[in-house]
Amino acid sequence: MSRHVVCPAAELPPGARKVVVVDGREIGVFNVEGRLHALLNRCPHGGAAICSGVVTGLSQSSGPGDYRLERRGEFLRCPWHGWEFDMATGQSWCDPRRTRVRSFEVKLEAGSDLVMGPYVAERYQVTVEDAYIVVDL
Amino acid sequence: MNAPFIEQKGRQTLAVVDCDIHPAHRTPGELLPYLEPRWREHYETHGVHVRQALPSALMYPRMMAAGMRADSLPEKGGPAGSDLDLLRRQHLDPVNVEFGLLMALSKGGMEERNPGLAAALSRATNDWQIDRWVREEPRLRAGIVVPQEFPEAAVAEIERCAGDRRYVQIMLSSRPSDPLGHRRYWPIYEAAERAGLPIGLHPVGYNGGHPSTGSGWPTFYLQEHYVFVACMEALASSLIVEGVFERFPKLKVVLVEGGFGWAPALAWRMDKHFEKFRKEVAHLRRRPSEYLREHIWWTTQPIEEPAQARHIVEIIDWIGWDRLLYSSDYPHWDYDNPSFAFKFPMTEAQRRMIFRDNAMALYRLA
Ligand code: FES
């Protein structure tokens, strides 16, 4: 694992995002209401530069006639086909093969940050350290 | 199917032919200089019948940026698909497009109901494609837009353009006023055959005034998006059963953006009943599936993504690997990138056919 200073924290106030190149990889760093996220800037579905997408929430429903927007600001929507990804885990919420994605989620909890198969946006650990944004690759 | 899986590369190295690129007007008045004065005046005074073509207001609320790739809006302003430079940077160059076929949907006259204006808009759109796109970018090719509900005028437009090899096909809306096998459309097919140009059927927004399904208007855009398939099935069977391919044996038809997964099922069903009802359609000398396989080509986007990738391979085995043509639909939201969108195994030879060689041969590109 290698640590990379991406920018001073002041350059990434809440609501801001930045695409940086670390180790030859484009990574989007986001500050959503103080929560920091870093995602590989390539959508695992079809290759779009996903970090230009809209930050959004989940539309949930218990059945016809009931619609709720939940978890506002926790999801990134791909600018091409609109797949939504949980920014904290990289987990896809649009994959029709959902069970396969869930199996990756279990690995995540076991502490594996980098080995994520197709359909899970790659995720990097971001921390604020001496007022710099640092990305672990 | 034991074909080796070809690794999908991050960057497209194989040259591709893209059979579906949508150019847009920079401003609402962009067509005016291409219209004859009489129709310019009409356009400015009365407007056109179809008031919701891309990229204006749309019949169904689309996801993303009004139906566009959210990252395809030009920095300089104007709608997605209106900036040639961005098209080059975002698609033609990184995807390694050798030839890109334009599908000009905006106010083309395909669905205009005023006959004179329909013909004038078609002429203007065709001249505009050459002037603003093909002349500037030699990788692009135009499609002849015709006033399809007025076949006499459509034939005149085909004849006006056909000698110019920068036009490589004739475009028809897959949502016409009548099923396209009707005899009144036959002069268009006769002209296409004479010119040696394939017909490209592409969905256009307004459905010739009909609901987009046989049982009325869908409620959600998800349904509306899917029913492109239903209209393609209706038109393919209409062209086959009404005898168009019997009368015009050299006619080639490309179904653009209507899927292809349904093709075997339609053919099986028509064949099953063909023997029983042969007397009703005595003008057909062969089984419907034979016309389908001989006269129809299919573009790939939006490619189906079944959970079992081999299902798609089986369908293509049935249709024929020589019949599929790669298309991106740039800049629309359901864009397919050739390096990522094809999640099923292909041999190198199959890959070359779908991405390039089939289109090179069909459209005689060079
Ligand atoms: S490329 Fe991101 S959703 Fe398809």
Coordinates of C-alpha atoms and ligand atoms in Angstrom, one line a residue:
Chain A
M1 CA 0.0 0.0 0.0
S2 CA 1.3 3.5 -0.8
R3 CA 0.2 6.8 0.5
H4 CA -0.2 9.8 -1.8
V5 CA -0.8 13.4 -0.8
V6 CA -3.4 14.7 -3.2
C7 CA -4.0 18.3 -2.2
P8 CA -4.3 20.6 0.8
A9 CA -7.7 20.0 2.6
A10 CA -8.6 23.6 1.9
E11 CA -8.7 22.8 -1.8
L12 CA -11.5 20.3 -1.2
P13 CA -14.2 22.0 0.8
P14 CA -17.6 20.3 1.3
G15 CA -19.3 20.0 -2.1
A16 CA -16.0 20.0 -4.0
R17 CA -14.5 17.3 -6.1
K18 CA -11.2 16.8 -7.9
V19 CA -9.8 14.4 -10.4
V20 CA -6.1 13.6 -9.7
V21 CA -3.6 11.2 -11.3
V22 CA -2.0 8.9 -8.8
D23 CA 0.4 6.2 -10.0
G24 CA -0.9 6.7 -13.5
R25 CA -4.5 6.2 -12.4
E26 CA -7.2 8.8 -12.5
I27 CA -8.9 9.1 -9.2
G28 CA -11.8 11.3 -8.3
V29 CA -11.7 12.7 -4.7
F30 CA -14.9 14.0 -3.3
N31 CA -15.9 15.9 -0.2
V32 CA -19.6 15.3 0.5
E33 CA -20.7 17.2 3.6
G34 CA -17.3 16.6 5.2
R35 CA -17.1 12.9 4.3
L36 CA -14.2 12.1 2.0
H37 CA -14.4 9.6 -0.8
A38 CA -12.0 8.5 -3.5
L39 CA -13.0 6.5 -6.5
L40 CA -11.2 5.3 -9.6
N41 CA -12.4 7.5 -12.5
R42 CA -13.6 4.7 -14.6
C43 CA -17.1 3.2 -14.4
P44 CA -16.9 -0.6 -14.1
H45 CA -20.0 -1.0 -16.3
G46 CA -18.9 0.6 -19.5
G47 CA -15.8 2.7 -19.0
A48 CA -17.1 6.2 -18.5
A49 CA -15.2 8.8 -16.6
I50 CA -17.5 8.3 -13.7
C51 CA -16.3 11.1 -11.4
S52 CA -18.0 13.7 -13.5
G53 CA -21.3 12.1 -12.5
V54 CA -24.0 13.6 -10.3
V55 CA -23.8 13.0 -6.5
T56 CA -27.3 11.7 -5.5
G57 CA -29.3 9.5 -3.2
L58 CA -31.3 6.3 -3.6
S59 CA -34.9 6.2 -4.8
Q60 CA -36.6 3.6 -2.6
S61 CA -40.1 2.3 -2.7
S62 CA -42.1 -0.3 -0.7
G63 CA -44.4 -0.7 -3.7
P64 CA -46.4 1.2 -6.3
G65 CA -47.4 4.7 -5.1
D66 CA -44.6 4.9 -2.5
Y67 CA -41.4 6.7 -3.3
R68 CA -38.7 8.0 -1.0
L69 CA -35.3 9.6 -1.6
E70 CA -32.9 8.2 0.9
R71 CA -29.3 8.4 1.8
R72 CA -28.9 11.8 0.0
G73 CA -25.3 12.5 -1.1
E74 CA -24.1 9.0 -0.6
F75 CA -24.2 7.8 -4.2
L76 CA -22.4 8.7 -7.4
R77 CA -24.4 8.4 -10.7
C78 CA -22.5 7.5 -13.8
P79 CA -22.8 10.1 -16.6
W80 CA -23.5 7.5 -19.2
H81 CA -26.0 4.8 -18.3
G82 CA -26.8 6.1 -14.8
W83 CA -25.6 3.2 -12.7
E84 CA -25.4 4.4 -9.1
F85 CA -22.5 3.5 -6.8
D86 CA -22.3 3.8 -3.0
M87 CA -19.4 6.2 -2.7
A88 CA -18.3 4.8 0.7
T89 CA -17.9 1.2 -0.5
G90 CA -17.8 1.4 -4.3
Q91 CA -20.8 -1.0 -4.3
S92 CA -23.0 -0.9 -7.4
W93 CA -26.7 -0.6 -6.8
C94 CA -27.6 -1.1 -10.4
D95 CA -26.1 -4.4 -11.2
P96 CA -28.8 -6.8 -12.3
R97 CA -26.5 -9.6 -10.9
R98 CA -26.8 -8.3 -7.4
T99 CA -25.9 -11.4 -5.5
R100 CA -22.5 -11.4 -7.1
V101 CA -21.9 -7.9 -6.0
R102 CA -22.8 -8.7 -2.5
S103 CA -20.2 -11.4 -2.3
F104 CA -17.6 -8.7 -2.9
E105 CA -19.1 -6.6 -0.1
V106 CA -18.3 -9.3 2.4
K107 CA -14.6 -9.2 1.3
L108 CA -14.6 -5.6 1.8
E109 CA -15.6 -5.9 5.4
A110 CA -12.7 -8.3 5.8
G111 CA -10.4 -5.4 5.0
S112 CA -9.6 -6.0 1.4
D113 CA -9.7 -2.6 -0.3
L114 CA -8.2 -3.2 -3.7
V115 CA -9.3 -6.6 -4.9
M116 CA -12.8 -6.0 -6.1
G117 CA -14.1 -7.7 -9.2
P118 CA -16.0 -6.3 -12.1
Y119 CA -19.0 -4.1 -11.3
V120 CA -17.6 -2.7 -8.1
A121 CA -16.0 0.8 -8.5
E122 CA -12.5 0.6 -7.1
R123 CA -12.2 2.4 -3.8
Y124 CA -9.3 4.0 -2.0
Q125 CA -9.0 4.9 1.7
V126 CA -9.0 8.7 2.2
T127 CA -8.0 10.4 5.4
V128 CA -7.4 14.0 6.4
E129 CA -3.8 14.2 7.8
D130 CA -2.3 17.5 8.8
A131 CA -4.8 19.2 6.6
Y132 CA -3.8 17.3 3.5
I133 CA -5.9 14.9 1.6
V134 CA -4.1 11.6 1.4
V135 CA -5.0 8.7 -0.7
D136 CA -4.0 5.1 0.0
L137 CA -3.5 3.0 -3.0
Chain B
M1 CA -19.1 -22.3 -28.4
N2 CA -15.5 -22.8 -27.4
A3 CA -14.1 -19.5 -28.8
P4 CA -11.3 -18.0 -26.7
F5 CA -12.3 -15.0 -24.7
I6 CA -10.7 -11.9 -26.1
E7 CA -9.4 -9.6 -23.3
Q8 CA -11.2 -6.2 -23.4
K9 CA -8.6 -3.5 -23.6
G10 CA -8.8 -0.2 -21.9
R11 CA -8.1 1.6 -25.1
Q12 CA -9.5 0.6 -28.5
T13 CA -6.8 -0.4 -30.9
L14 CA -8.9 -2.1 -33.5
A15 CA -10.3 0.4 -36.0
V16 CA -14.1 0.5 -35.8
V17 CA -17.0 1.6 -38.0
D18 CA -19.7 3.3 -35.9
C19 CA -23.1 2.9 -37.5
D20 CA -25.0 5.4 -35.3
I21 CA -23.8 8.9 -34.5
H22 CA -26.3 11.7 -33.9
P23 CA -25.3 15.2 -35.0
A24 CA -27.3 18.0 -33.5
H25 CA -28.0 21.6 -34.5
R26 CA -26.0 24.2 -32.5
T27 CA -29.0 26.6 -32.5
P28 CA -32.7 26.2 -33.3
G29 CA -32.2 28.2 -36.6
E30 CA -29.2 26.2 -37.8
L31 CA -31.2 24.7 -40.8
L32 CA -32.5 28.0 -42.0
P33 CA -29.6 28.8 -44.4
Y34 CA -30.1 25.5 -46.1
L35 CA -33.8 26.0 -46.8
E36 CA -35.1 27.6 -49.9
P37 CA -36.5 31.2 -49.2
R38 CA -40.1 30.0 -49.5
W39 CA -39.6 27.4 -46.8
R40 CA -37.4 29.5 -44.7
E41 CA -40.3 32.0 -44.5
H42 CA -42.7 29.2 -43.7
Y43 CA -40.4 27.8 -41.0
E44 CA -40.0 31.2 -39.4
T45 CA -43.7 32.1 -39.6
H46 CA -45.4 28.8 -38.7
G47 CA -42.7 26.4 -37.5
V48 CA -42.7 22.7 -38.0
H49 CA -45.2 20.0 -37.1
V50 CA -42.8 18.0 -35.0
R51 CA -41.9 20.2 -32.1
Q52 CA -40.1 17.9 -29.8
A53 CA -37.2 16.3 -31.8
L54 CA -33.9 15.8 -30.0
P55 CA -32.5 18.0 -28.5
S56 CA -35.6 20.0 -27.8
A57 CA -38.4 18.9 -25.4
L58 CA -38.9 15.2 -25.5
M59 CA -42.1 13.1 -25.3
Y60 CA -40.9 11.1 -22.3
P61 CA -38.7 12.5 -19.6
R62 CA -35.3 10.8 -20.2
M63 CA -32.7 10.0 -17.6
M64 CA -29.5 11.9 -17.6
A65 CA -29.1 15.2 -19.4
A66 CA -32.3 15.1 -21.5
G67 CA -31.4 11.8 -23.0
M68 CA -27.7 12.6 -23.5
R69 CA -24.5 11.4 -22.0
A70 CA -24.1 13.8 -19.1
D71 CA -20.5 14.5 -20.1
S72 CA -21.2 15.3 -23.7
L73 CA -22.4 18.9 -23.4
P74 CA -19.9 21.1 -25.3
E75 CA -17.8 23.5 -23.2
K76 CA -18.7 26.3 -25.7
G77 CA -22.4 25.8 -25.2
G78 CA -25.0 24.3 -27.5
P79 CA -26.6 20.9 -27.2
A80 CA -24.8 17.5 -27.0
G81 CA -23.8 16.3 -30.5
S82 CA -23.5 19.8 -31.9
D83 CA -19.7 20.3 -31.6
L84 CA -17.6 18.4 -34.1
D85 CA -14.4 19.1 -32.1
L86 CA -15.9 17.4 -29.0
L87 CA -17.1 14.5 -31.1
R88 CA -13.6 14.0 -32.3
R89 CA -12.0 14.3 -28.8
Q90 CA -14.6 12.3 -26.9
H91 CA -15.4 9.6 -29.4
L92 CA -13.8 9.4 -32.9
D93 CA -10.2 9.6 -31.7
P94 CA -10.2 7.6 -28.4
V95 CA -12.5 4.9 -29.8
N96 CA -10.5 4.8 -33.1
V97 CA -13.4 5.3 -35.4
E98 CA -12.4 4.7 -39.0
F99 CA -15.8 5.7 -40.4
G100 CA -18.8 7.1 -38.5
L101 CA -22.3 7.0 -39.9
L102 CA -24.5 10.0 -39.2
M103 CA -28.1 9.6 -38.2
A104 CA -29.6 13.1 -38.4
L105 CA -32.8 13.0 -36.3
S106 CA -33.3 16.7 -35.7
K107 CA -36.2 18.2 -37.7
G108 CA -35.4 16.1 -40.8
G109 CA -38.7 16.0 -42.4
M110 CA -39.2 12.3 -41.8
E111 CA -42.2 13.0 -39.6
E112 CA -43.3 16.4 -40.9
R113 CA -46.9 16.3 -42.2
N114 CA -46.8 19.2 -44.5
P115 CA -45.6 17.6 -47.8
G116 CA -43.7 20.6 -49.2
L117 CA -42.1 21.4 -45.9
A118 CA -41.2 17.7 -45.3
A119 CA -39.3 17.6 -48.6
A120 CA -37.6 21.0 -48.0
L121 CA -36.5 20.0 -44.5
S122 CA -35.1 16.7 -45.8
R123 CA -33.1 18.5 -48.5
A124 CA -31.8 21.0 -46.0
T125 CA -30.8 18.3 -43.5
N126 CA -28.9 16.4 -46.2
D127 CA -27.0 19.4 -47.4
W128 CA -26.4 20.4 -43.7
Q129 CA -24.9 16.9 -43.0
I130 CA -22.4 17.3 -45.8
D131 CA -21.6 21.0 -45.2
R132 CA -21.2 21.0 -41.5
W133 CA -20.0 17.5 -40.8
V134 CA -18.8 15.3 -43.7
R135 CA -16.9 18.1 -45.4
E136 CA -15.1 19.0 -42.2
E137 CA -14.5 15.5 -41.0
P138 CA -13.6 12.9 -43.6
R139 CA -14.3 10.0 -41.2
L140 CA -18.0 10.8 -41.2
R141 CA -20.6 9.7 -43.7
A142 CA -24.2 11.0 -44.2
G143 CA -27.5 9.2 -44.4
I144 CA -30.1 10.5 -46.9
V145 CA -33.1 11.8 -44.9
V146 CA -36.3 11.6 -46.9
P147 CA -39.9 12.8 -46.5
Q148 CA -40.9 9.2 -46.1
E149 CA -44.6 9.7 -45.9
F150 CA -44.5 11.2 -49.4
P151 CA -42.7 8.6 -51.4
E152 CA -42.6 10.6 -54.7
A153 CA -40.7 13.4 -53.0
A154 CA -38.6 10.8 -51.1
V155 CA -37.6 9.2 -54.4
A156 CA -36.7 12.7 -55.8
E157 CA -34.4 13.3 -52.8
I158 CA -32.8 9.9 -53.1
E159 CA -32.0 10.6 -56.7
R160 CA -30.7 14.0 -55.9
C161 CA -28.2 12.7 -53.4
A162 CA -27.4 9.1 -54.5
G163 CA -24.6 9.9 -56.9
D164 CA -22.6 11.4 -54.1
R165 CA -20.7 8.6 -52.2
R166 CA -20.6 10.6 -49.0
Y167 CA -24.2 9.4 -48.6
V168 CA -24.0 5.8 -47.7
Q169 CA -27.6 4.9 -46.8
I170 CA -31.2 6.0 -46.8
M171 CA -32.7 6.8 -43.4
L172 CA -36.3 6.0 -42.5
S173 CA -38.1 6.4 -39.2
S174 CA -39.0 3.1 -37.7
R175 CA -42.2 4.7 -36.5
P176 CA -43.9 5.5 -39.8
S177 CA -47.5 6.3 -40.4
D178 CA -48.1 2.8 -41.8
P179 CA -46.2 -0.5 -41.5
L180 CA -43.3 -0.1 -44.0
G181 CA -44.3 -3.1 -46.1
H182 CA -47.3 -1.2 -47.5
R183 CA -47.2 -0.8 -51.2
R184 CA -47.3 3.0 -51.0
Y185 CA -43.7 2.9 -49.7
W186 CA -42.4 0.6 -52.5
P187 CA -41.2 3.4 -54.7
I188 CA -38.7 4.2 -51.9
Y189 CA -37.4 0.7 -52.0
E190 CA -37.2 0.7 -55.8
A191 CA -35.1 3.9 -55.6
A192 CA -32.9 2.4 -52.9
E193 CA -32.3 -0.8 -54.9
R194 CA -31.5 1.3 -58.0
A195 CA -29.0 3.4 -56.1
G196 CA -27.5 0.4 -54.4
L197 CA -28.0 2.0 -50.9
P198 CA -29.2 0.1 -47.8
I199 CA -32.2 1.4 -45.9
G200 CA -31.4 2.3 -42.2
L201 CA -34.4 2.2 -39.9
H202 CA -33.9 4.3 -36.8
P203 CA -36.5 5.2 -34.1
V204 CA -37.6 8.8 -34.2
G205 CA -39.6 10.4 -31.5
Y206 CA -43.1 10.9 -32.7
N207 CA -44.4 7.5 -33.9
G208 CA -46.2 8.8 -37.0
G209 CA -49.0 9.8 -34.7
H210 CA -49.5 6.4 -33.2
P211 CA -49.0 5.3 -29.7
S212 CA -45.7 3.6 -29.4
T213 CA -47.2 0.2 -28.5
G214 CA -50.1 -1.6 -30.1
S215 CA -52.1 -1.2 -26.8
G216 CA -51.4 2.5 -26.1
W217 CA -48.9 4.8 -24.6
P218 CA -46.5 3.4 -22.1
T219 CA -46.3 5.1 -18.6
F220 CA -42.6 5.1 -18.0
Y221 CA -39.5 5.9 -20.1
L222 CA -38.2 2.4 -19.2
Q223 CA -41.1 1.0 -21.2
E224 CA -40.8 3.5 -24.0
H225 CA -37.1 2.7 -24.4
Y226 CA -37.9 -1.0 -24.7
V227 CA -40.7 -0.6 -27.3
F228 CA -38.1 0.3 -29.9
V229 CA -38.0 -3.5 -30.1
A230 CA -41.7 -3.9 -30.7
C231 CA -41.7 -1.4 -33.6
M232 CA -38.7 -3.1 -35.3
E233 CA -40.5 -6.5 -35.0
A234 CA -43.6 -5.0 -36.6
L235 CA -41.6 -3.5 -39.5
A236 CA -39.4 -6.5 -40.1
S237 CA -42.4 -8.8 -40.4
S238 CA -44.3 -6.2 -42.5
L239 CA -41.4 -5.9 -45.0
I240 CA -41.1 -9.7 -45.2
V241 CA -44.8 -10.8 -45.3
E242 CA -46.0 -8.0 -47.6
G243 CA -43.4 -9.2 -50.2
V244 CA -41.0 -6.3 -50.3
F245 CA -38.0 -8.6 -50.5
E246 CA -39.7 -10.7 -53.1
R247 CA -40.2 -7.7 -55.3
F248 CA -36.8 -6.1 -54.5
P249 CA -34.4 -8.9 -54.2
K250 CA -31.3 -6.7 -53.8
L251 CA -32.8 -4.5 -51.0
K252 CA -30.8 -4.4 -47.8
V253 CA -32.3 -3.1 -44.5
V254 CA -30.4 -2.2 -41.4
L255 CA -32.4 -2.1 -38.1
V256 CA -30.7 0.5 -36.0
E257 CA -31.1 0.6 -32.2
G258 CA -33.9 -1.9 -32.1
G259 CA -32.0 -4.8 -30.5
F260 CA -31.5 -8.2 -32.1
G261 CA -32.1 -10.7 -29.3
W262 CA -35.7 -11.1 -30.5
A263 CA -34.8 -12.0 -34.1
P264 CA -34.8 -15.8 -33.8
A265 CA -38.1 -15.9 -31.9
L266 CA -39.8 -13.8 -34.5
A267 CA -38.4 -16.0 -37.3
W268 CA -39.4 -19.2 -35.6
R269 CA -42.9 -17.9 -35.1
M270 CA -43.4 -16.7 -38.6
D271 CA -42.0 -19.9 -40.1
K272 CA -44.2 -22.1 -37.9
H273 CA -47.4 -20.6 -39.3
F274 CA -46.1 -20.0 -42.8
E275 CA -46.9 -23.4 -44.1
K276 CA -50.4 -23.3 -42.8
F277 CA -51.2 -19.8 -44.2
R278 CA -49.2 -20.1 -47.4
K279 CA -52.3 -19.5 -49.5
E280 CA -52.9 -16.2 -47.9
V281 CA -49.5 -15.0 -48.8
A282 CA -48.9 -16.9 -52.0
H283 CA -46.6 -14.1 -53.2
L284 CA -43.9 -15.4 -50.8
R285 CA -41.8 -18.1 -52.3
R286 CA -39.6 -18.8 -49.3
R287 CA -40.0 -19.1 -45.6
P288 CA -40.0 -15.7 -43.7
S289 CA -36.8 -16.6 -41.9
E290 CA -35.0 -16.8 -45.2
Y291 CA -35.9 -13.2 -46.1
L292 CA -35.0 -12.1 -42.6
R293 CA -31.5 -13.6 -42.8
E294 CA -30.8 -12.5 -46.3
H295 CA -32.0 -8.9 -46.2
I296 CA -31.7 -7.6 -42.7
W297 CA -28.7 -6.4 -40.8
W298 CA -28.7 -5.2 -37.1
T299 CA -26.7 -2.6 -35.2
T300 CA -25.6 -3.6 -31.7
Q301 CA -26.4 -0.7 -29.4
P302 CA -27.8 -0.8 -26.8
I303 CA -26.3 -4.3 -26.5
E304 CA -28.3 -6.7 -24.4
E305 CA -26.4 -7.8 -21.3
P306 CA -27.8 -11.2 -20.2
A307 CA -26.5 -12.7 -17.0
Q308 CA -25.2 -15.7 -19.0
A309 CA -23.0 -14.1 -21.7
R310 CA -23.2 -17.3 -23.8
H311 CA -26.9 -16.6 -24.4
I312 CA -26.0 -13.7 -26.6
V313 CA -23.4 -15.8 -28.4
E314 CA -26.1 -18.3 -29.3
I315 CA -28.4 -15.6 -30.6
I316 CA -25.6 -14.2 -32.8
D317 CA -24.7 -17.7 -34.0
W318 CA -28.3 -17.9 -35.2
I319 CA -28.5 -14.5 -36.8
G320 CA -25.0 -14.7 -38.3
W321 CA -21.8 -12.9 -37.2
D322 CA -21.7 -11.3 -40.6
R323 CA -25.0 -9.4 -39.9
L324 CA -24.1 -7.4 -36.8
L325 CA -22.8 -3.8 -37.0
Y326 CA -21.2 -1.9 -34.1
S327 CA -23.0 1.3 -33.2
S328 CA -22.4 3.7 -30.3
D329 CA -25.4 6.1 -30.4
Y330 CA -23.1 8.9 -29.4
P331 CA -24.0 11.3 -27.7
H332 CA -27.1 9.6 -26.3
W333 CA -27.1 8.4 -22.7
D334 CA -27.2 4.7 -23.6
Y335 CA -23.9 5.0 -25.5
D336 CA -21.9 1.8 -26.0
N337 CA -18.1 2.0 -25.9
P338 CA -16.6 -0.8 -28.0
S339 CA -13.9 -1.6 -25.4
F340 CA -16.4 -2.2 -22.6
A341 CA -19.9 -2.9 -23.8
F342 CA -19.4 -6.3 -25.3
K343 CA -19.3 -8.6 -22.3
F344 CA -19.4 -11.9 -24.2
P345 CA -16.7 -14.1 -25.8
M346 CA -15.7 -13.4 -29.4
T347 CA -13.0 -14.7 -31.6
E348 CA -10.7 -12.2 -33.1
A349 CA -12.3 -12.8 -36.5
Q350 CA -15.8 -12.3 -35.1
R351 CA -14.7 -9.1 -33.4
R352 CA -13.3 -7.7 -36.6
M353 CA -16.6 -8.5 -38.4
I354 CA -18.8 -6.8 -35.9
F355 CA -16.6 -3.8 -35.3
R356 CA -15.5 -3.1 -38.8
D357 CA -15.6 -5.5 -41.7
N358 CA -19.4 -6.1 -41.9
A359 CA -20.1 -2.4 -42.2
M360 CA -17.2 -1.7 -44.6
A361 CA -18.7 -4.3 -47.0
L362 CA -22.4 -3.4 -46.5
Y363 CA -21.9 0.3 -47.0
R364 CA -19.0 0.0 -49.4
L365 CA -16.9 2.3 -47.3
A366 CA -13.4 3.2 -48.5
Ligands
FES1 S1 -20.5 3.3 -18.2 FE1 -21.2 3.8 -16.2 S2 -23.2 3.1 -16.1 FE2 -22.5 2.4 -18.0

